[in-house]
PDB file of C-alpha atoms in Angstrom:
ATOM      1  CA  UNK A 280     -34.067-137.861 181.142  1.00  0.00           C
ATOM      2  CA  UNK A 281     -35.827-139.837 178.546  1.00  0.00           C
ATOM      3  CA  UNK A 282     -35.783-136.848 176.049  1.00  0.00           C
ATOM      4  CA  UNK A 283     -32.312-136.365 176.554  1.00  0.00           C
ATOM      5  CA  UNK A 284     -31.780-140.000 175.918  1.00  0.00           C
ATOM      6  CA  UNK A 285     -33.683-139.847 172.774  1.00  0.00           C
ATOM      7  CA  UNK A 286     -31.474-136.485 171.864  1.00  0.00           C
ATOM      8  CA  UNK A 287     -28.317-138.614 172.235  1.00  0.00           C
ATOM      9  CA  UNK A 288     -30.021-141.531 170.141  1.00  0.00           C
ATOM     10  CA  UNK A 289     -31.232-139.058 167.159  1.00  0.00           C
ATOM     11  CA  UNK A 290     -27.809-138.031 167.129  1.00  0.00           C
ATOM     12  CA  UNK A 291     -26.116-139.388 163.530  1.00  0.00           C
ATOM     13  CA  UNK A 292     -23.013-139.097 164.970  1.00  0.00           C
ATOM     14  CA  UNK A 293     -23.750-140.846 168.473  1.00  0.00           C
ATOM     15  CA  UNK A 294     -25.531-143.909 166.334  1.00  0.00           C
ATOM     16  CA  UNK A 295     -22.178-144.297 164.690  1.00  0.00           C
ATOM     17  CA  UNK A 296     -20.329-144.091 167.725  1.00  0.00           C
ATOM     18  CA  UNK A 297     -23.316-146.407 169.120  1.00  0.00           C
ATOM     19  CA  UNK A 298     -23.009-149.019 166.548  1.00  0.00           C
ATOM     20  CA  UNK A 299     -19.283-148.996 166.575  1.00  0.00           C
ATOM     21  CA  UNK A 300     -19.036-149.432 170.480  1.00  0.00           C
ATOM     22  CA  UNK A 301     -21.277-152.460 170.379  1.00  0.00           C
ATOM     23  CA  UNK A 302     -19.668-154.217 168.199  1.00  0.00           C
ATOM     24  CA  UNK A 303     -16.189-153.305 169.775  1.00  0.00           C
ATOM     25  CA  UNK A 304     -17.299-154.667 173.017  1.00  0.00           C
ATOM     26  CA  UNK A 305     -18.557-157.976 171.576  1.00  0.00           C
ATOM     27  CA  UNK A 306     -15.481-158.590 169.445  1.00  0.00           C
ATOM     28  CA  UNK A 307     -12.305-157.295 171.755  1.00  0.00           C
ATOM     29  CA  UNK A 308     -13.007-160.167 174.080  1.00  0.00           C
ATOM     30  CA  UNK A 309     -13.579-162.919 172.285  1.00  0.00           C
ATOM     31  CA  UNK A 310     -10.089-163.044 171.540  1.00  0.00           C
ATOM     32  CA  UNK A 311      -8.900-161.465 174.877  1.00  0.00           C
ATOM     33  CA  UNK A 312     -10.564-165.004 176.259  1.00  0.00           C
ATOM     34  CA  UNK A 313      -7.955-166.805 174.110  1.00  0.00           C
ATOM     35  CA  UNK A 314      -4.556-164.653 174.920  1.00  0.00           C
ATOM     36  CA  UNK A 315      -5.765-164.781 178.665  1.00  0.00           C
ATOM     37  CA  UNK A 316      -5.784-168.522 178.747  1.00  0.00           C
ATOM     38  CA  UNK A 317      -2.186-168.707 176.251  1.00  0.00           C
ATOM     39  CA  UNK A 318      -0.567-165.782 179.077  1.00  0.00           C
ATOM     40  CA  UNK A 319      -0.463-163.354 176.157  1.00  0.00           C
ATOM     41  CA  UNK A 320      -2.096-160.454 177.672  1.00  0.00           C
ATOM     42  CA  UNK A 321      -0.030-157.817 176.265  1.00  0.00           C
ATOM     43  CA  UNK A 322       0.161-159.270 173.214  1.00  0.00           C
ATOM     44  CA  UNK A 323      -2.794-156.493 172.517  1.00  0.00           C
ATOM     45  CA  UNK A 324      -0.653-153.712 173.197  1.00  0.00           C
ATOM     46  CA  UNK A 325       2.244-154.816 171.064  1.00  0.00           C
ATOM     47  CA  UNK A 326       0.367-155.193 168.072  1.00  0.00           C
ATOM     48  CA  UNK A 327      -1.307-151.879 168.681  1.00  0.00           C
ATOM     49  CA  UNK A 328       1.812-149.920 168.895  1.00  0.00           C
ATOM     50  CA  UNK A 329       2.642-152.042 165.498  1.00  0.00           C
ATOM     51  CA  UNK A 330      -0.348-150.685 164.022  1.00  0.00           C
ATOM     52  CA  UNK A 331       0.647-147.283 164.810  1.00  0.00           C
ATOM     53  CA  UNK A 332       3.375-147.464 162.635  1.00  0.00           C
ATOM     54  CA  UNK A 333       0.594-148.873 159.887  1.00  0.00           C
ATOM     55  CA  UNK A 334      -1.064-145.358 160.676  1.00  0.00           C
ATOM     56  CA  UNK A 335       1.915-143.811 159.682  1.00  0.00           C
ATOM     57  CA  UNK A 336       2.550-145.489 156.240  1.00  0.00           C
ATOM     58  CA  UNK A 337      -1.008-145.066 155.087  1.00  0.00           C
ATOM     59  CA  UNK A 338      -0.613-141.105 156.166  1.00  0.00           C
ATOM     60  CA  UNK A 339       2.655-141.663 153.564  1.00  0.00           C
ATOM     61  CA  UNK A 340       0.960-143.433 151.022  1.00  0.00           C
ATOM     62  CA  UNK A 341      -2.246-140.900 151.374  1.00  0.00           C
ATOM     63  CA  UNK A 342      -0.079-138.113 150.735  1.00  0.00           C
ATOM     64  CA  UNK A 343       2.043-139.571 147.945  1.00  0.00           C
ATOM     65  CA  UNK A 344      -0.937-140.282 146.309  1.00  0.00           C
ATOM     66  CA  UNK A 345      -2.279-136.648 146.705  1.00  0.00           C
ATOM     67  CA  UNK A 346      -5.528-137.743 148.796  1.00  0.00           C
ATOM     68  CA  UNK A 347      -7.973-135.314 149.729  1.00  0.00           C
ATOM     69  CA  UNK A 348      -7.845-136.367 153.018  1.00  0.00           C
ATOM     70  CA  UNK A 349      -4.219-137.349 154.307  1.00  0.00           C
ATOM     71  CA  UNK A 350      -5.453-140.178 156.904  1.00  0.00           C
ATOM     72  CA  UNK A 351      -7.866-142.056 154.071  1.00  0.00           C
ATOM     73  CA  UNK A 352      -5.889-144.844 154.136  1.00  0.00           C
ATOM     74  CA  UNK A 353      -4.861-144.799 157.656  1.00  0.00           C
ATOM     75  CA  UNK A 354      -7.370-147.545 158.708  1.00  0.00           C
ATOM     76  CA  UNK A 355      -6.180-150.212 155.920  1.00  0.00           C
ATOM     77  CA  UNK A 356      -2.629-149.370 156.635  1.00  0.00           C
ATOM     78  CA  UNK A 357      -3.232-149.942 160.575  1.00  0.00           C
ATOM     79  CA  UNK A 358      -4.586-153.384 159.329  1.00  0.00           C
ATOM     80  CA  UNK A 359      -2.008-154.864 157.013  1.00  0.00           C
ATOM     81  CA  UNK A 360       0.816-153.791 159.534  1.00  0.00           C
ATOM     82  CA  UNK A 361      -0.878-155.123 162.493  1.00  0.00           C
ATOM     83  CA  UNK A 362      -1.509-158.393 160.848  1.00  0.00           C
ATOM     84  CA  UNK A 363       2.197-158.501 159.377  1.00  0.00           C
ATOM     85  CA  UNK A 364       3.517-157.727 163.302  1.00  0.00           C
ATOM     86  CA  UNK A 365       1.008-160.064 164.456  1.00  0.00           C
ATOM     87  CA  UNK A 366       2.001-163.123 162.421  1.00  0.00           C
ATOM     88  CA  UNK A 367       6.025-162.214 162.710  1.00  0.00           C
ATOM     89  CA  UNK A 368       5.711-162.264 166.582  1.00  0.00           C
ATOM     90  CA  UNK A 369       3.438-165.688 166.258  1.00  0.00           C
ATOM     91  CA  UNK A 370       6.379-167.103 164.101  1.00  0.00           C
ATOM     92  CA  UNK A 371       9.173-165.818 166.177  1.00  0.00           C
ATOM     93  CA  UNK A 372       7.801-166.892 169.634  1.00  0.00           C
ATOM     94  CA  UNK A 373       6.880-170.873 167.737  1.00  0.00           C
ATOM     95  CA  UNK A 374      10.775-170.955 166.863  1.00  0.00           C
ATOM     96  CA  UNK A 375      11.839-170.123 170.259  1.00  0.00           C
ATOM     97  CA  UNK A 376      14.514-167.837 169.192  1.00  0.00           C
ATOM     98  CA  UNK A 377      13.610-164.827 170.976  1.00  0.00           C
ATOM     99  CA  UNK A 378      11.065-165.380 174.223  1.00  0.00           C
ATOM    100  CA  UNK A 379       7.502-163.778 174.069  1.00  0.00           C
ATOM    101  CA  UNK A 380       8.136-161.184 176.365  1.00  0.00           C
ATOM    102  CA  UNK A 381      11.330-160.198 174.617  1.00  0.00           C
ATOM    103  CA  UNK A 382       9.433-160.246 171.118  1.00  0.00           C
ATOM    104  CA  UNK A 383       6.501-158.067 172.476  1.00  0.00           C
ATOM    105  CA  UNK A 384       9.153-155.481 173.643  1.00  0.00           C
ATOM    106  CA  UNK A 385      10.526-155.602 170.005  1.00  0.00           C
ATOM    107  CA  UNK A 386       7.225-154.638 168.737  1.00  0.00           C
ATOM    108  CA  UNK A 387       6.634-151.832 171.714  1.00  0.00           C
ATOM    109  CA  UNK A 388       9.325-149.817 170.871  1.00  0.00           C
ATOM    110  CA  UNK A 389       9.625-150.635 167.194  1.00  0.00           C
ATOM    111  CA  UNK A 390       6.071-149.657 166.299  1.00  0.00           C
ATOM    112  CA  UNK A 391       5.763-146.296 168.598  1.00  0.00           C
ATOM    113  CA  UNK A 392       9.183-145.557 167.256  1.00  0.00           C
ATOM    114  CA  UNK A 393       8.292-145.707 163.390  1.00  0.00           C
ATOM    115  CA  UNK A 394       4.971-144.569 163.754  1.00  0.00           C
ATOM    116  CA  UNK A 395       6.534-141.680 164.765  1.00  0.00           C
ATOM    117  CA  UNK A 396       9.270-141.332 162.377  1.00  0.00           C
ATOM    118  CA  UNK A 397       6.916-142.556 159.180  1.00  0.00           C
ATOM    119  CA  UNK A 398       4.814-139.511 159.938  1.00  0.00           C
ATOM    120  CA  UNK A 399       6.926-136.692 160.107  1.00  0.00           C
ATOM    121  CA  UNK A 400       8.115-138.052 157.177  1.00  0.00           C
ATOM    122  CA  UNK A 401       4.575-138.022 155.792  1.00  0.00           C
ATOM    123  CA  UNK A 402       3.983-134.499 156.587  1.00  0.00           C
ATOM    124  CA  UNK A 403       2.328-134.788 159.726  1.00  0.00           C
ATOM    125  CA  UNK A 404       3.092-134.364 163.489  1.00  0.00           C
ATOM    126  CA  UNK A 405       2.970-136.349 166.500  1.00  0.00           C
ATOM    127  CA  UNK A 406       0.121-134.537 167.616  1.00  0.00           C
ATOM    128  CA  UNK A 407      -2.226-136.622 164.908  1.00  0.00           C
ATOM    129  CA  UNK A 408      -1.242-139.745 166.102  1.00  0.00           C
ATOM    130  CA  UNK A 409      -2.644-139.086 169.572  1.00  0.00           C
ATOM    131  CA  UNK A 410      -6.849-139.843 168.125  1.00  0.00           C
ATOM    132  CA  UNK A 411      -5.169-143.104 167.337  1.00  0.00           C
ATOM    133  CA  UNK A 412      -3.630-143.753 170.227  1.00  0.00           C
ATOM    134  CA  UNK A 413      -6.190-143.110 172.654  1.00  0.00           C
ATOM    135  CA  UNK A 414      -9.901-143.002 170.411  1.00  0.00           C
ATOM    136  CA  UNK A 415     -11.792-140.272 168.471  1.00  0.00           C
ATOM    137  CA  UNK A 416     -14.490-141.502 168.652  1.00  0.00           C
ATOM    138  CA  UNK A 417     -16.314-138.288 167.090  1.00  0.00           C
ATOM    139  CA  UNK A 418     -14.662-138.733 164.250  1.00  0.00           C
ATOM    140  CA  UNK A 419     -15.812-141.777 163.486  1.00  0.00           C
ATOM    141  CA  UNK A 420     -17.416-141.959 159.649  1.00  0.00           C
ATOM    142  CA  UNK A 421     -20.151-144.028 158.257  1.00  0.00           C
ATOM    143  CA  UNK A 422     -16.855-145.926 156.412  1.00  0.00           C
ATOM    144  CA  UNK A 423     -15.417-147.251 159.364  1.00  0.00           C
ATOM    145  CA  UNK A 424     -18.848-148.257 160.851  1.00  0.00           C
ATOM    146  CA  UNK A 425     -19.137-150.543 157.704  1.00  0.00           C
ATOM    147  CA  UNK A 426     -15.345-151.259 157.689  1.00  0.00           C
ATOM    148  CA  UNK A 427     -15.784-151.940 162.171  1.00  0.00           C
ATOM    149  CA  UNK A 428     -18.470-154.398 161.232  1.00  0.00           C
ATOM    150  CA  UNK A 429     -16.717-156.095 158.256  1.00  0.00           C
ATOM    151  CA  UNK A 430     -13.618-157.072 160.567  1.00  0.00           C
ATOM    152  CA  UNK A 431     -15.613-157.508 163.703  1.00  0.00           C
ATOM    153  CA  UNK A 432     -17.720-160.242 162.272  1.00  0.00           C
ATOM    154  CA  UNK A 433     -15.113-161.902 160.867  1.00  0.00           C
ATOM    155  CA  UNK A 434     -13.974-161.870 164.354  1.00  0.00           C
ATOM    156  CA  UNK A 435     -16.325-163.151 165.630  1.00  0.00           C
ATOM    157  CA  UNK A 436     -17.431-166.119 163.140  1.00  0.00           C
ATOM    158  CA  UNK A 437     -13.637-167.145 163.567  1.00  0.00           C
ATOM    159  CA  UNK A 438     -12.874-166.839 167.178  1.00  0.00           C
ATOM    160  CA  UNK A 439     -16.669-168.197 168.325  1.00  0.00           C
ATOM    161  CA  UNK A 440     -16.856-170.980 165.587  1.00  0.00           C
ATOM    162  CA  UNK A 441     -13.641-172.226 165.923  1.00  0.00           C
ATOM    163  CA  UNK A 442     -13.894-171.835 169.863  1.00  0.00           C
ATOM    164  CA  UNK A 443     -13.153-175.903 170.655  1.00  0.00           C
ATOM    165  CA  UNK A 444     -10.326-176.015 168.262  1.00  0.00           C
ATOM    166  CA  UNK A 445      -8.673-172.956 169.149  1.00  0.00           C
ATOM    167  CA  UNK A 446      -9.436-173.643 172.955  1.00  0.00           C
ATOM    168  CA  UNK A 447      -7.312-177.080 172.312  1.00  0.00           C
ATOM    169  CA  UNK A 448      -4.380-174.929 171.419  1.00  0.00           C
ATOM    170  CA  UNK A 449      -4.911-172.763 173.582  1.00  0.00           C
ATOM    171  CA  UNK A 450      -4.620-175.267 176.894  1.00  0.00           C
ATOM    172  CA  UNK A 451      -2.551-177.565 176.032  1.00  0.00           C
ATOM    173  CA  UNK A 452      -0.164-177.374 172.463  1.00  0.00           C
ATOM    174  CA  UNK A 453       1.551-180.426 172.582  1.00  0.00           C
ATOM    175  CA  UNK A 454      -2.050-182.656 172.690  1.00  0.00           C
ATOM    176  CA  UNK A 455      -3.297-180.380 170.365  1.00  0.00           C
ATOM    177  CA  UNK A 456      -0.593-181.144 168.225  1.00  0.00           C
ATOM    178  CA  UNK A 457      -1.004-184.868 169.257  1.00  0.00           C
ATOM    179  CA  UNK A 458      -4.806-184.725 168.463  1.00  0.00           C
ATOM    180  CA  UNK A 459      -3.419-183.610 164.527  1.00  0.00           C
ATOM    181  CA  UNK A 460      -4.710-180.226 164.995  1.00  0.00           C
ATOM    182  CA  UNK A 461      -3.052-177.605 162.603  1.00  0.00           C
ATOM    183  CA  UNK A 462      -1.408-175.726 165.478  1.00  0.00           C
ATOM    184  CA  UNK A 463       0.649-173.453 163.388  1.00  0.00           C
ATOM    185  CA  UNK A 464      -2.344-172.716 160.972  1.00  0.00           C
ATOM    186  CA  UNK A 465      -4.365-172.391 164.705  1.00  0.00           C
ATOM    187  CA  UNK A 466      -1.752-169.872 166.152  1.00  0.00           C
ATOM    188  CA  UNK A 467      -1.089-167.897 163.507  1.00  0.00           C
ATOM    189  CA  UNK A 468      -5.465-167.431 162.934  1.00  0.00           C
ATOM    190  CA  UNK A 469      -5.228-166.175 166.505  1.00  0.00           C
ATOM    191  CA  UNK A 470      -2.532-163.909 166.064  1.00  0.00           C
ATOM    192  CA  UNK A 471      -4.922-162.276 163.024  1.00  0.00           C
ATOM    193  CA  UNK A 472      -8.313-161.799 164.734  1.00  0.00           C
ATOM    194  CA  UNK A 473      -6.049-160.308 167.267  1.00  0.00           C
ATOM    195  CA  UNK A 474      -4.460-157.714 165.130  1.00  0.00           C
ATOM    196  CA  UNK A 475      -8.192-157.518 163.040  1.00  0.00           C
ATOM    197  CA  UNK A 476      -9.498-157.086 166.882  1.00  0.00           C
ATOM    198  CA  UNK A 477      -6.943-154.009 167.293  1.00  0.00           C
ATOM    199  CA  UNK A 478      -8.057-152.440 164.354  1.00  0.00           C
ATOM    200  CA  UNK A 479     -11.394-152.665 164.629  1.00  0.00           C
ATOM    201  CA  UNK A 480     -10.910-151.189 168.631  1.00  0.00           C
ATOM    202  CA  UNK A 481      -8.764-148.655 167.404  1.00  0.00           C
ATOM    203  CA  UNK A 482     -11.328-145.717 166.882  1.00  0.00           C
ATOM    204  CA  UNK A 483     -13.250-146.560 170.464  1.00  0.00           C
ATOM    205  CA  UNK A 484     -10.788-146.816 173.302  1.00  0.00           C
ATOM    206  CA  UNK A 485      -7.506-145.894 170.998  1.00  0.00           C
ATOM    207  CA  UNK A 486      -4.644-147.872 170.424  1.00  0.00           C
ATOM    208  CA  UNK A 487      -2.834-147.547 173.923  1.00  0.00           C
ATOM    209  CA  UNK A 488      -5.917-148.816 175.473  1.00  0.00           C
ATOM    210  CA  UNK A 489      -7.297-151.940 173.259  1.00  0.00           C
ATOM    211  CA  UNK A 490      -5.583-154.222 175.184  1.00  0.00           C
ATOM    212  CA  UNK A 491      -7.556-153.046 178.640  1.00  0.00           C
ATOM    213  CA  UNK A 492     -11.157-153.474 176.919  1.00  0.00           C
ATOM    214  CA  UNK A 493      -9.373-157.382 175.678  1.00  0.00           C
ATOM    215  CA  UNK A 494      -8.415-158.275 178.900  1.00  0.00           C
ATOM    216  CA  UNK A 495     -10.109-156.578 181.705  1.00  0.00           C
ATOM    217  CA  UNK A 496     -13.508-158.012 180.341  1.00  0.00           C
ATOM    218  CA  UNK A 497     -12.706-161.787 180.545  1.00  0.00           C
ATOM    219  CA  UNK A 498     -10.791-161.007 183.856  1.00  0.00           C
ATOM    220  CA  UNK A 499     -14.348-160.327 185.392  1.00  0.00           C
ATOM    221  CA  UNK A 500     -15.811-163.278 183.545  1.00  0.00           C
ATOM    222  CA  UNK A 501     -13.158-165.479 185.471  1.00  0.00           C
ATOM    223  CA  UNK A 502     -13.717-164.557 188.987  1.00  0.00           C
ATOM    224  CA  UNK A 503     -17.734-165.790 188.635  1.00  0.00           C
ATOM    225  CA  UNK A 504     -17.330-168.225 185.962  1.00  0.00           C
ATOM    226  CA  UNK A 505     -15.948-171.663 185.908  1.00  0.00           C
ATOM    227  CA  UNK A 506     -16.102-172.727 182.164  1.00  0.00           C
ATOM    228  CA  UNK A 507     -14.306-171.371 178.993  1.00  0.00           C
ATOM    229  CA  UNK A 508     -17.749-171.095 177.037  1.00  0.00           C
ATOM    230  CA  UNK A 509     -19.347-168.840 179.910  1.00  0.00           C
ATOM    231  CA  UNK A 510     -16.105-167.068 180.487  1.00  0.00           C
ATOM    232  CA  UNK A 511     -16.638-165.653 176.691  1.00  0.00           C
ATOM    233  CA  UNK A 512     -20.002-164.938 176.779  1.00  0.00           C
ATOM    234  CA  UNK A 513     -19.842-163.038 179.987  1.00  0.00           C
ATOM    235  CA  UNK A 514     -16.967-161.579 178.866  1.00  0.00           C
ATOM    236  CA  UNK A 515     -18.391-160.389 175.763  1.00  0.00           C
ATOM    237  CA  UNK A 516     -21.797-159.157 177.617  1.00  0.00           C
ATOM    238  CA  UNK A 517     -19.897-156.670 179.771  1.00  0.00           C
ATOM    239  CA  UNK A 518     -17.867-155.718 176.795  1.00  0.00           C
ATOM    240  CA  UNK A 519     -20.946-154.196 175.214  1.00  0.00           C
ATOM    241  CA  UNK A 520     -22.200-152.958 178.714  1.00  0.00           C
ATOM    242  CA  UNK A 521     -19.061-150.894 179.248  1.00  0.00           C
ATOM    243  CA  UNK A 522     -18.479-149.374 175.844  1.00  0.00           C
ATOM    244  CA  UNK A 523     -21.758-148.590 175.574  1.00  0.00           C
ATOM    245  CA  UNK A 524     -22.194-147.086 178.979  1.00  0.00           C
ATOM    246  CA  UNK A 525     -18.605-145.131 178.902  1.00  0.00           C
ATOM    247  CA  UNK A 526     -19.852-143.551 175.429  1.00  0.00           C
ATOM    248  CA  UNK A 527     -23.286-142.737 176.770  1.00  0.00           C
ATOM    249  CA  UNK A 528     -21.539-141.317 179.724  1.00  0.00           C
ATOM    250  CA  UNK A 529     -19.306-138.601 177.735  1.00  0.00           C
ATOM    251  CA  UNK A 530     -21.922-137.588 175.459  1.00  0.00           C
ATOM    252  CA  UNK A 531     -23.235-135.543 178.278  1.00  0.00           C
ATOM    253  CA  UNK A 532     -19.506-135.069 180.083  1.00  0.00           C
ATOM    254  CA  UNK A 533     -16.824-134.038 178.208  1.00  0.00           C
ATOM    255  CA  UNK A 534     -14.029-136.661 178.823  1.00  0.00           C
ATOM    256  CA  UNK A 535     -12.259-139.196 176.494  1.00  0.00           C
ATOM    257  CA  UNK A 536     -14.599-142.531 175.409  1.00  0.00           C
ATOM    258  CA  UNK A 537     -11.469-144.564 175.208  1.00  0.00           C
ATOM    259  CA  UNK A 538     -10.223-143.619 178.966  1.00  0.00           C
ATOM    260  CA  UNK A 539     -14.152-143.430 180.460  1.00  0.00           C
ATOM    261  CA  UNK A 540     -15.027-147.426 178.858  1.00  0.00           C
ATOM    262  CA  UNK A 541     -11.575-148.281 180.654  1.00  0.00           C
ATOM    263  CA  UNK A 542     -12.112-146.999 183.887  1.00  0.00           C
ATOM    264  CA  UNK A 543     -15.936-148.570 183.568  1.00  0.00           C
ATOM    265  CA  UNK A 544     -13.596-151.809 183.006  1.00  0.00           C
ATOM    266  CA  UNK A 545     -11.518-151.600 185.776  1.00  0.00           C
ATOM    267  CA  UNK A 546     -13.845-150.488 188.173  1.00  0.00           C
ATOM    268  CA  UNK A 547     -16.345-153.335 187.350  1.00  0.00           C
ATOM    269  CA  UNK A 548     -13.357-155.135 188.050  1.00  0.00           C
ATOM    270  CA  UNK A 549     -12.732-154.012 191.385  1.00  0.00           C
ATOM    271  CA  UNK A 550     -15.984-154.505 192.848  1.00  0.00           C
ATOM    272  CA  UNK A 551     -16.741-158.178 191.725  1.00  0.00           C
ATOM    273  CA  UNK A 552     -13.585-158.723 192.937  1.00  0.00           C
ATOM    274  CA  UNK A 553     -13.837-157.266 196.529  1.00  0.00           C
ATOM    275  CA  UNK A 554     -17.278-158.936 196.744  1.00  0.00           C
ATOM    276  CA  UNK A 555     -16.561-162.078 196.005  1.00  0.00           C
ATOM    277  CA  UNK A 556     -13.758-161.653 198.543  1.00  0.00           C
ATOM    278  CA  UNK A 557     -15.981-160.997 201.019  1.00  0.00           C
ATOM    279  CA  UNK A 558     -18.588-163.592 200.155  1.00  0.00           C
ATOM    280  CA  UNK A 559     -15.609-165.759 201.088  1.00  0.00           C
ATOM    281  CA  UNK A 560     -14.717-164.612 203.493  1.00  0.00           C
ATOM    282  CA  UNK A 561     -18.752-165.099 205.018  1.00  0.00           C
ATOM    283  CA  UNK A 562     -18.885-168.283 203.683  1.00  0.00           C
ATOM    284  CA  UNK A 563     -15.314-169.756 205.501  1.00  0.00           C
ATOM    285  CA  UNK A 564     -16.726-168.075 209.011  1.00  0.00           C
ATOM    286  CA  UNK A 565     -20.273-170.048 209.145  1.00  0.00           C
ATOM    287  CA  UNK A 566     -20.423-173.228 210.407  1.00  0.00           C
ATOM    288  CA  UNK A 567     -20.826-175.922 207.965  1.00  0.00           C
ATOM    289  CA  UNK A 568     -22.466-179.511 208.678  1.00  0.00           C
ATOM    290  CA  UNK A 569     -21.224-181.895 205.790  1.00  0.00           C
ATOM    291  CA  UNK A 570     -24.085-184.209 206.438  1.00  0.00           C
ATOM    292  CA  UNK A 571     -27.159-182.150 207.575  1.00  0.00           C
ATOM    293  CA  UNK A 572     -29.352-185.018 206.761  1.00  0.00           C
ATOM    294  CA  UNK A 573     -27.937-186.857 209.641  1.00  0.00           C
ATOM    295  CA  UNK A 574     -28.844-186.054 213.233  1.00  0.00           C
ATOM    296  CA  UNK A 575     -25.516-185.367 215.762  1.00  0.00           C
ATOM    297  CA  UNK A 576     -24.235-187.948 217.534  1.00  0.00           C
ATOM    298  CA  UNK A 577     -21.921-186.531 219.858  1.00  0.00           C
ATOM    299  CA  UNK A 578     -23.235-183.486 222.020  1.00  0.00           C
ATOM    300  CA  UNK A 579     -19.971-181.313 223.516  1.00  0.00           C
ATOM    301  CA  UNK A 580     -20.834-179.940 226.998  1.00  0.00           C
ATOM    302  CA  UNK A 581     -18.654-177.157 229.108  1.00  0.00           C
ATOM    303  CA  UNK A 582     -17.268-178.401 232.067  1.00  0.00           C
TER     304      UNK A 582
END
């Protein structure tokens, strides 16, 4: 076992998929904590399928500029477009013209449906949008290791270093806003650690997936934490445990990283939550004496 671990550790390719993991599963939620307490949980998934139409354009512009390698600028065209949907769905949902869940569908169908169009157009098929859609891992290079940790610590100095301020928005708006916060300023920074978050997740669990490995994380935290602070850092802990221990896990069986880190998700999920069930459920059937410093007074006897 331990040479086998030390194969998979030797591996060039596995430390890149190593190194990117870990810092996927610190960043993704860090800023899942702050679209969990705003109700925005899906706001992951529509800027993912925003950045697949990103994808597309830098497959275009790749190929107009007569690139060696047709997805080179792929990655940086995933970024601008996901920050572009990112702060057009911030600015639509502040104005109230269109309501969030309205706006999100906008940017479902919109991105999957130009992401698919922009590429044909580009040359390519559907078929090579599917490592962005769900991970390839593999095919991670030593450029988007040093591009994943660029954008994930900028991540994370902006969504841990600006947690109280953000946190302030994130509660409660209006006394935010009353407090002379810069709540548009504040929003619209969320909405672009969110689409940098996307990104930066796009190569490890795909881009169908990032909002799971956002959300399902800080999910756990909540059900055995009570305060925002430890609901990150928990949050963030199993983030690293579960894309680490997914990719381990399909370096010796051959199934996707994005769908195994997931499952990991959901399933850690699961349990706390059926064991904290029944720890309550213990807890409410054993007798409990509010004052056990104090002997009993009354004494109940059968007749």
């Amino acid at each position: 076992m331990i040479a086998e671990l030390t194969g998979m550790l030797a591996d060039p390719l596995m430390q890149r998929a190593l190194v990117a993991a870990l810092l996927v599963g610190l960043a993704a939620p860090v800023i899942g904590t702050y679209l969990v307490q705003r109700r925005l949980s899906l706001l992951g998934d529509g800027i993912g399928h925003v950045a697949l139409t990103g994808v597309a354009i830098g497959w275009l512009v790749g190929n107009v500029m007569g690139l060696t390698e047709s997805d080179a600028l792929a990655v940086p065209g995933a970024v601008v477009a996901a920050i572009v949907g990112a702060v057009a769905i911030e600015l639509v949902r502040e104005r109230g013209r269109t309501s969030g869940d309205v706006a999100l569908a906008l940017l479902f169908y919109g991105g999957i449906a130009g992401g698919v169009l922009i590429i044909s157009q580009a040359g390519g098929t559907s078929a090579n949008l599917m490592a962005y859609l769900f991970g390839s891992i593999s095919t991670v290079t030593t450029g988007d290791v040093w591009l994943t940790v660029v954008l994930s610590v900028l991540v994370l100095l902006v969504g841990v270093g600006l947690r109280t301020a953000l946190f302030a928005i994130c509660h409660d708006e209006e006394f935010a806003r009353a407090a002379g916060l810069p709540v548009r300023a504040l929003n619209i920074t969320i909405a672009v650690i969110a689409a940098l978050t996307v990104t930066v997740a796009m190569r490890v669990v795909g881009l169908l997936l990032v909002s799971a490995l956002m959300i399902v994380p800080v999910a756990v935290a909540q059900l055995v934490t009570s305060s925002f602070r430890r609901t990150m850092a928990t949050a963030m802990g199993l983030g690293v445990v579960v894309c680490v221990s997914g990719l381990s896990i399909t370096y010796w069986q051959d199934v996707s990283p994005g769908a195994m880190i997931v499952v990991l998700a959901i399933a850690v999920y699961a349990v706390v939550a059926v064991g904290r069930s029944l720890i309550g459920v213990t807890r409410r059937r054993s007798p409990h004496d509010p004052h056990p410093q104090v002997a009993d007074d009354v004494h109940l006897t059968p007749r």
